[in-house]
Every structure is written in C-alpha cells, then in structure tokens.
Short mmCIF file of C-alpha atoms in Angstrom, two decimals:
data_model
loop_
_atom_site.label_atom_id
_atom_site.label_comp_id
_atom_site.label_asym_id
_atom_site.label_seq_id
_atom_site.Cartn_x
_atom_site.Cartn_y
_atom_site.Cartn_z
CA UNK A 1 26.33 4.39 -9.97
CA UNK A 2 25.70 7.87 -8.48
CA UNK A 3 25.89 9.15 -11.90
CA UNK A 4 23.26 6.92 -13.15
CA UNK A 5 21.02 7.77 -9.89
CA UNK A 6 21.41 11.94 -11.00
CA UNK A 7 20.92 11.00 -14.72
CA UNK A 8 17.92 9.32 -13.51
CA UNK A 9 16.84 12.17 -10.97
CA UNK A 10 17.23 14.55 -14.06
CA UNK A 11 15.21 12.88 -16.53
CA UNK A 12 12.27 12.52 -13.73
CA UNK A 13 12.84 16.43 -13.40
CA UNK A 14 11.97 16.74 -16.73
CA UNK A 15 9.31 14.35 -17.99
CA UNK A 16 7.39 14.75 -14.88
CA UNK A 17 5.36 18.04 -15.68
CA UNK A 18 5.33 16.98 -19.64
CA UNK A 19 3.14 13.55 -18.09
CA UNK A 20 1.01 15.51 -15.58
CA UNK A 21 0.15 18.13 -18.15
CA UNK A 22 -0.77 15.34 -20.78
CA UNK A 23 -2.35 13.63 -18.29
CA UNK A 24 -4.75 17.18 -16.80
CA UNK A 25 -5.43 18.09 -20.93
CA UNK A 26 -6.74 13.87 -20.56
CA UNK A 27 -8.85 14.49 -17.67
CA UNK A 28 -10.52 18.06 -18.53
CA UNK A 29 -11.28 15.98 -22.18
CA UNK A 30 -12.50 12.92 -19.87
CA UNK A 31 -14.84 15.39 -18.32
CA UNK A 32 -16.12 17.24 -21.74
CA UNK A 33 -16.29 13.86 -23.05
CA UNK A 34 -19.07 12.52 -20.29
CA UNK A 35 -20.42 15.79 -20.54
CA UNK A 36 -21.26 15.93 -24.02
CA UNK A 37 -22.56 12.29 -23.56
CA UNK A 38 -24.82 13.37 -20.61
CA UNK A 39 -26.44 15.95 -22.49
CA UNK A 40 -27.15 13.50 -25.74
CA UNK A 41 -24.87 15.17 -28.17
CA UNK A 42 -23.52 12.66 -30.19
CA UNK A 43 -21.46 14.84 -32.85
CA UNK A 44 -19.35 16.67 -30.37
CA UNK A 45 -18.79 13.57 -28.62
CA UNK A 46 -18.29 11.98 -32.02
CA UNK A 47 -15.38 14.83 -32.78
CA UNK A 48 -12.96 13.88 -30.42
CA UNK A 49 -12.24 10.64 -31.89
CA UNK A 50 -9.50 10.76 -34.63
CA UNK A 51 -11.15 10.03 -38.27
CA UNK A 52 -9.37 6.45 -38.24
CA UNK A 53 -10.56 5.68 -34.98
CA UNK A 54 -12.31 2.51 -33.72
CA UNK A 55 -14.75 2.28 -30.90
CA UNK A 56 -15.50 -1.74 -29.81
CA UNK A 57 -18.07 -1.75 -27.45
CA UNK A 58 -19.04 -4.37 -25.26
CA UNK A 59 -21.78 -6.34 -26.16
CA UNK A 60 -22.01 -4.72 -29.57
CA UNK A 61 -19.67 -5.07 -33.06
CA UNK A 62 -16.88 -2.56 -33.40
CA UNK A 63 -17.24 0.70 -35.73
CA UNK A 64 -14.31 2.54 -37.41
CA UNK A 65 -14.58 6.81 -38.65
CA UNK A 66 -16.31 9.10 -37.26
CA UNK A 67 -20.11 8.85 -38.76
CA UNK A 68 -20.32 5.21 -37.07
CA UNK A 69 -18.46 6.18 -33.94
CA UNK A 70 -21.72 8.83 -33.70
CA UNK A 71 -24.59 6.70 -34.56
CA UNK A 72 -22.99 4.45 -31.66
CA UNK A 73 -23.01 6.78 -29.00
CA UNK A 74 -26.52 8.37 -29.75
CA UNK A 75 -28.05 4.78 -29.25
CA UNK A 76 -25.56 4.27 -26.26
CA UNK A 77 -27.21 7.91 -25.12
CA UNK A 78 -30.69 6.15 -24.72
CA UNK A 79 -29.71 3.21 -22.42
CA UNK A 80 -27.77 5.38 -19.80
CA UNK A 81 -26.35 8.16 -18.78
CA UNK A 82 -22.63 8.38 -17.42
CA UNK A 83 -21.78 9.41 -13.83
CA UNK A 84 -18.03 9.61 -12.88
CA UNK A 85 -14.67 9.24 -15.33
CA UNK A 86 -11.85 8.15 -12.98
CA UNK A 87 -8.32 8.13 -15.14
CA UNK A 88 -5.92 5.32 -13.53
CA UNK A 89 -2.97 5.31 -15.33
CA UNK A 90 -1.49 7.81 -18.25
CA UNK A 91 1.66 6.98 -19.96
CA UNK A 92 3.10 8.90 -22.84
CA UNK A 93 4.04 6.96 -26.06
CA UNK A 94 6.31 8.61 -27.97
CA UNK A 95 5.41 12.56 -28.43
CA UNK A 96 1.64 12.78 -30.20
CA UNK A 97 0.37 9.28 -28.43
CA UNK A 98 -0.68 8.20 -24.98
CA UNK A 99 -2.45 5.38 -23.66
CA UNK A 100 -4.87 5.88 -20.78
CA UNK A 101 -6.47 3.04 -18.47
CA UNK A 102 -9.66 3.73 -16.26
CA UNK A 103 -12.99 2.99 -15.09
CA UNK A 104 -16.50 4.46 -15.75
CA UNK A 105 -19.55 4.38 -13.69
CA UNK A 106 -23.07 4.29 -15.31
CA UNK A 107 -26.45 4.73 -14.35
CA UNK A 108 -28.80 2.83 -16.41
CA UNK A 109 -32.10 4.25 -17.61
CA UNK A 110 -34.02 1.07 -16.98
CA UNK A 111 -36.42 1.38 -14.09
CA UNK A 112 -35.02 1.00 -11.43
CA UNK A 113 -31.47 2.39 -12.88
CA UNK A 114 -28.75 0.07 -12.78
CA UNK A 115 -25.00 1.08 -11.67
CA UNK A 116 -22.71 -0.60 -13.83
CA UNK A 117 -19.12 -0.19 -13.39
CA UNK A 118 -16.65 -0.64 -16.65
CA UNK A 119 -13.01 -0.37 -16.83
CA UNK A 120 -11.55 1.29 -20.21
CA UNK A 121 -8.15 1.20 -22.48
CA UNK A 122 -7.74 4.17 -24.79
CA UNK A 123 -5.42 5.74 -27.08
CA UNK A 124 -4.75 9.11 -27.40
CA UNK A 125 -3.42 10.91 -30.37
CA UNK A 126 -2.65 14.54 -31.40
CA UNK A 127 -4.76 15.14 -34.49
CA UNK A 128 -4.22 19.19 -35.88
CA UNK A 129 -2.70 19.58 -32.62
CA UNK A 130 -5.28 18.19 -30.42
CA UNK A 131 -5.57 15.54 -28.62
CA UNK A 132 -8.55 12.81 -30.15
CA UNK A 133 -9.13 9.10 -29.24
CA UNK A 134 -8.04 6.80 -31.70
CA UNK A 135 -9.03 3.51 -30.13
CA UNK A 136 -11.74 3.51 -27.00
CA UNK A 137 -13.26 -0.25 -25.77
CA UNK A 138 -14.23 -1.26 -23.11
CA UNK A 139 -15.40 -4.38 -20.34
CA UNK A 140 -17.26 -5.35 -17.24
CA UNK A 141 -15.54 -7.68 -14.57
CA UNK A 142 -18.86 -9.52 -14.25
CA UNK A 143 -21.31 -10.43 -16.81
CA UNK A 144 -24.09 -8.04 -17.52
CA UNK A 145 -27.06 -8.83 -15.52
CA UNK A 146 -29.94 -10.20 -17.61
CA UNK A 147 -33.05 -8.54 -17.94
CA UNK B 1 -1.60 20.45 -56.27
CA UNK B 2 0.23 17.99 -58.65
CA UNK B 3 3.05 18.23 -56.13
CA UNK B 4 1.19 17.44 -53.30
CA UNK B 5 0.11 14.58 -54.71
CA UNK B 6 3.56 13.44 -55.41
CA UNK B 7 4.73 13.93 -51.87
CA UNK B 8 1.78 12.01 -50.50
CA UNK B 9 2.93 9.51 -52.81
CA UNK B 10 6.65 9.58 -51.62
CA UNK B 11 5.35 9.66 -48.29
CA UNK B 12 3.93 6.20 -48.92
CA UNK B 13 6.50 4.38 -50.06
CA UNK B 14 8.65 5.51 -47.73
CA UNK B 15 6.20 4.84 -44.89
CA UNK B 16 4.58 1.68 -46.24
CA UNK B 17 7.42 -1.22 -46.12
CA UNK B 18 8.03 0.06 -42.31
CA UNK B 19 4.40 -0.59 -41.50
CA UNK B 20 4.55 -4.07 -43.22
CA UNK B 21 7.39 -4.77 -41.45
CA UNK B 22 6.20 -4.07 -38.06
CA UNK B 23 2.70 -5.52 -38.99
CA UNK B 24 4.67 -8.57 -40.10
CA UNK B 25 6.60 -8.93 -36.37
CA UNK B 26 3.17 -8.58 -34.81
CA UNK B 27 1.66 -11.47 -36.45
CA UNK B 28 4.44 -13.56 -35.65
CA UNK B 29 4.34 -11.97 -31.99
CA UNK B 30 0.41 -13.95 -32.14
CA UNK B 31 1.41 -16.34 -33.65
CA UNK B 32 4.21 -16.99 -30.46
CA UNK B 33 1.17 -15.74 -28.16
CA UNK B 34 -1.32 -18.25 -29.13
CA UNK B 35 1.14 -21.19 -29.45
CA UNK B 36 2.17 -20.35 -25.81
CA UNK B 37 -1.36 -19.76 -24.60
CA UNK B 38 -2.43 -23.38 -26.30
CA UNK B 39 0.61 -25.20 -24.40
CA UNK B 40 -0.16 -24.03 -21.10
CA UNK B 41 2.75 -21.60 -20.85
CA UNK B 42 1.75 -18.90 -18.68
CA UNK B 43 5.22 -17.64 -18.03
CA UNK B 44 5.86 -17.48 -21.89
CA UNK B 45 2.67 -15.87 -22.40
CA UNK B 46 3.50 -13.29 -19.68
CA UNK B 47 7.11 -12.56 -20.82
CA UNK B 48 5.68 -10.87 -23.96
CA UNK B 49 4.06 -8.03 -21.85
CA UNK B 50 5.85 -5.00 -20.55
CA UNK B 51 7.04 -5.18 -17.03
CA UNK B 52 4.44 -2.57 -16.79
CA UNK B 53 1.76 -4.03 -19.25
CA UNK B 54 -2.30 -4.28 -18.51
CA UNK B 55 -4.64 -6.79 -18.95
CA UNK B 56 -8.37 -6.02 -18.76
CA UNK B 57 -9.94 -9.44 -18.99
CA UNK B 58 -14.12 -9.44 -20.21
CA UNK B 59 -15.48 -11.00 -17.12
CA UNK B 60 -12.70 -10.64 -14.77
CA UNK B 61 -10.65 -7.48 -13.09
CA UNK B 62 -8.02 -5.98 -14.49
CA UNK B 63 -4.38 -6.50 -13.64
CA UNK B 64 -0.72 -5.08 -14.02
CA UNK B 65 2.62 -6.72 -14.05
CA UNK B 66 3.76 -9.82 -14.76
CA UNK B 67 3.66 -11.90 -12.26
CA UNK B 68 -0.13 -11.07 -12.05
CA UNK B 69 -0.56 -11.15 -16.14
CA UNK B 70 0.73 -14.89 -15.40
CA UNK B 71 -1.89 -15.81 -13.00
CA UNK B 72 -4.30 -14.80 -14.89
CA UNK B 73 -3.13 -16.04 -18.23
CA UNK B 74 -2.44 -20.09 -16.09
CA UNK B 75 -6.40 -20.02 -14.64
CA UNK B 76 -7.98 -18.91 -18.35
CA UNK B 77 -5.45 -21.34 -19.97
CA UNK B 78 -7.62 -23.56 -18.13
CA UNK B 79 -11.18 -22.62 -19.82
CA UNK B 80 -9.48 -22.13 -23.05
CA UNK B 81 -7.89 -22.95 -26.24
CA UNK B 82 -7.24 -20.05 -28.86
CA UNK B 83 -7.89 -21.68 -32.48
CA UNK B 84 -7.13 -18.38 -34.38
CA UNK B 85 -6.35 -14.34 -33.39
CA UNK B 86 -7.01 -12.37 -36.65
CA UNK B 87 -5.40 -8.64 -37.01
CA UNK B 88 -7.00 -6.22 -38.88
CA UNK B 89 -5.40 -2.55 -38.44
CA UNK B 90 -1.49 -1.87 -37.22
CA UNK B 91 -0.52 1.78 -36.81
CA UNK B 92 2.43 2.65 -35.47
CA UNK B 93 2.36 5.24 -33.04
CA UNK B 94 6.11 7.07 -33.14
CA UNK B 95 8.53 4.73 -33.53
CA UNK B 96 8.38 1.99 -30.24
CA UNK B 97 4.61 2.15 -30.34
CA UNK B 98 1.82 0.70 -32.48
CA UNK B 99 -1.74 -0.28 -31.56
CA UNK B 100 -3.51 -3.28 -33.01
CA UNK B 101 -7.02 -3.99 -33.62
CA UNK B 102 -8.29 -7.49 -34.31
CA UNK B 103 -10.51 -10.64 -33.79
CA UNK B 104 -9.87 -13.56 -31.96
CA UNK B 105 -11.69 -17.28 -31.84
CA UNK B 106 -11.62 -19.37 -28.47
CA UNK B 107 -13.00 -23.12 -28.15
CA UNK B 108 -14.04 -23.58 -24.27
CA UNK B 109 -13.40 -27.14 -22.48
CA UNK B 110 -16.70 -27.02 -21.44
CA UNK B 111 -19.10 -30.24 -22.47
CA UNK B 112 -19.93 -29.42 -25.64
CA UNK B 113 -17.00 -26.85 -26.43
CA UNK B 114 -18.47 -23.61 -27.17
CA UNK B 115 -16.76 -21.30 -30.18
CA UNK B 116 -16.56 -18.00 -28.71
CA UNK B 117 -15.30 -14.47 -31.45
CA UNK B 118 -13.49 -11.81 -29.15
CA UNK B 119 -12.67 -8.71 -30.24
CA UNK B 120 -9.56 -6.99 -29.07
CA UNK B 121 -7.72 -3.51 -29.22
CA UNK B 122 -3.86 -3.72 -28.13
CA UNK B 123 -0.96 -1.41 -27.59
CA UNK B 124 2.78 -2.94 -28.39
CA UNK B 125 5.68 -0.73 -27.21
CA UNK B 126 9.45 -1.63 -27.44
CA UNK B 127 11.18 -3.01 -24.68
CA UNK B 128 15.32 -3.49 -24.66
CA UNK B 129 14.41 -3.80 -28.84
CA UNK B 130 11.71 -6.22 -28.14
CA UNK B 131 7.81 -5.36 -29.14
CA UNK B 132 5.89 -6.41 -25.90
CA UNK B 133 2.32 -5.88 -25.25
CA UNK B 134 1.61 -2.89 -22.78
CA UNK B 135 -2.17 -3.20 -22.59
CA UNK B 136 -4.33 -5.98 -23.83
CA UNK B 137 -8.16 -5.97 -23.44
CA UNK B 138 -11.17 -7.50 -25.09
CA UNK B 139 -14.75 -7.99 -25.18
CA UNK B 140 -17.88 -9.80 -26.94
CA UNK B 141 -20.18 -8.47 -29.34
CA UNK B 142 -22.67 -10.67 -27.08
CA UNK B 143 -22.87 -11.20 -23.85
CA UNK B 144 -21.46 -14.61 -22.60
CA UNK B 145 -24.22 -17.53 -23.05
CA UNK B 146 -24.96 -18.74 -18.82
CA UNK B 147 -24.31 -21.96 -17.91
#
C-alpha cells in the first residue's frame, strides 16, 4: 500500500512539469491564435491547424485541410472579433496528442456588439515537431440570439 | 525515391488493418451508445465515458464525470430519440487514443417530431482495455428552429 502511494508520488513527480509545459506551449499558441484572428489574418491562423484537420463550427457545415479551414476564419473575421481564451482543462494523450477544453469570449461587430460566450474541445497534435490543431468545434449554452 | 514509395506502402499495410480495427470497435461502441440512449439508459450511456470524460452539450453547459454525464444524458433522453450517428474520420492518436468525427440524426418528441443533423467531434481513450469516450461535443449547422 505505501509502495503504491510512493509509486504514485513518483510518477506525479514526473509527469507534472511534462503537463504544465504542454499545457504553457497550449496557452502562448491560444494567445497567437486570437491574436492572429484579431488582426484578420486568416493564413497564419489557418497554419496552425494540422493539414487533416477539421474545424465544425457552430451554426455553419464543417471544413477539413487547411485552404477551407482559412476561407472559414476570414468570414468568421468579419462578424467579430475575439476577446479572452481561457484554457480549462489539458490532458496529454499519449506523447504527440492532447486534448484541451475551454471557453472563448466574443465581441460581435453588430451595432451594438454582442458578448457571446462559447465553450471549445480541441485536439492537439505535434506536426514537424509543433504543436497544430487537428480538430477545433465549438457551442453556446444558449441559443444564439436572433437578429 | 522508388524506395520511399515502397516504405509508404509498407507503412500502410501495416498501419491500415489496425485503423479498421479500431474504426470497427467504434462503430459498434455507437451502435451500444445509441441503443442505450433510445432505451432510456442513462447509466449505460454514462458508463461508456471516462471517469474523467466531458460533455459539451449545444444549448446546455458543459459537464464532467459521470454521475453528471448521467443527468444530463436521463433529461435529453427525454427530448430525444437518436435514429442514426454516422462516422466519417477515425485516427488514432498513439495507441489508447483516437478522435472521431461524424454526423448524427435526432427525431424530437415534440408535436410534430422535428428531424434534427448534429455534427460531432469525439475523443475515445482506453480505460482498464476498454475505449470510453473522454470528450463528446456537438453542434448544428443551423441554429435550433424556436418554439
């Protein structure tokens, strides 16, 4: 039992940093990610999804590769502008994966601007070293408000 | 050149009859999902999610752990039949991970039943051997008709 308990206290010792570090190289990404989006370029935000990767909006159909994944985001671009990234919950999945849960608040560009909170599930995978989303959707917990 | 190709080619067969296999097990996993969900089983349903598995309902908050996956899983059970969940991309992710894209079609009990296409993007990780489902959300290429 007490052997089990120092096993366990070891193998916290070492995955611990190994998570936080994947989970700091998520959030600085997080935070290039909104602000390439911010400032309405579309191909570098395009570039950190993996080639095979799928985007499924809400309240639009899903697009797979990287050329759709861009034309996507630069219409997204128009309606609103992204204001704060908040990462809830990283968990490593084997040793080039990791699946990330969070929330995202917008501001519309409607007049006057709407906040509209979503929460997100991604997947991240180390493409040529480097971390890229592979999968990326994304919900409201109420319906949109109709315009 | 000629060798690479060969390789890439050796690399697929040896790759390809894992994929089906783990493709196959997920199909069968929806197949034991829906035909839960369509009973009424919440606790079924909910036993095929990680202890530490997310849900991220459209229209709804999101939720973690079991005994909250079932909760949700009894009051939607209620809105709810699932005629048909469609996959259409498996990749494994190391070996006890693979996400899952795919489609799903709902009848409502409302007066008249409304058909309503999800889309979904999933995570399955192994668990004591078993795949479970360690994050599950969806949305709608339209927003939800109002009642």
């Amino acid at each position: 039992m007490r052997r089990l308990t120092l096993l366990a206290l070891c193998f916290g010792l070492l995955t611990t940093p190994a998570l936080a570090q994947t989970a700091a190289q998520i959030q600085k990404l997080n935070d290039q990610w909104m602000a390439a989006f911010n400032k309405g370029d579309a191909a570098a935000v395009a570039a950190m999804y993996t080639v095979d990767a799928y985007v499924l909006p809400a309240g639009g159909e899903m697009v797979k590769g990287r050329p759709a994944i861009e034309a996507l985001w630069k219409q997204r671009m128009a309606g609103a502008t992204v204001e704060k990234i908040t990462t809830l919950d990283v968990k490593p999945l084997g040793g080039n994966a990791a699946r990330e849960i969070g929330t995202a608040t917008l501001k519309t560009k409607a007049q006057p601007p709407q906040d509209v909170v979503v929460k997100y599930a991604v997947v991240w995978q180390k493409e040529g070293g480097q971390w890229k989303l592979l999968q990326d959707i994304w919900n409201m917990n109420k319906p949109m408000p109709m315009h």
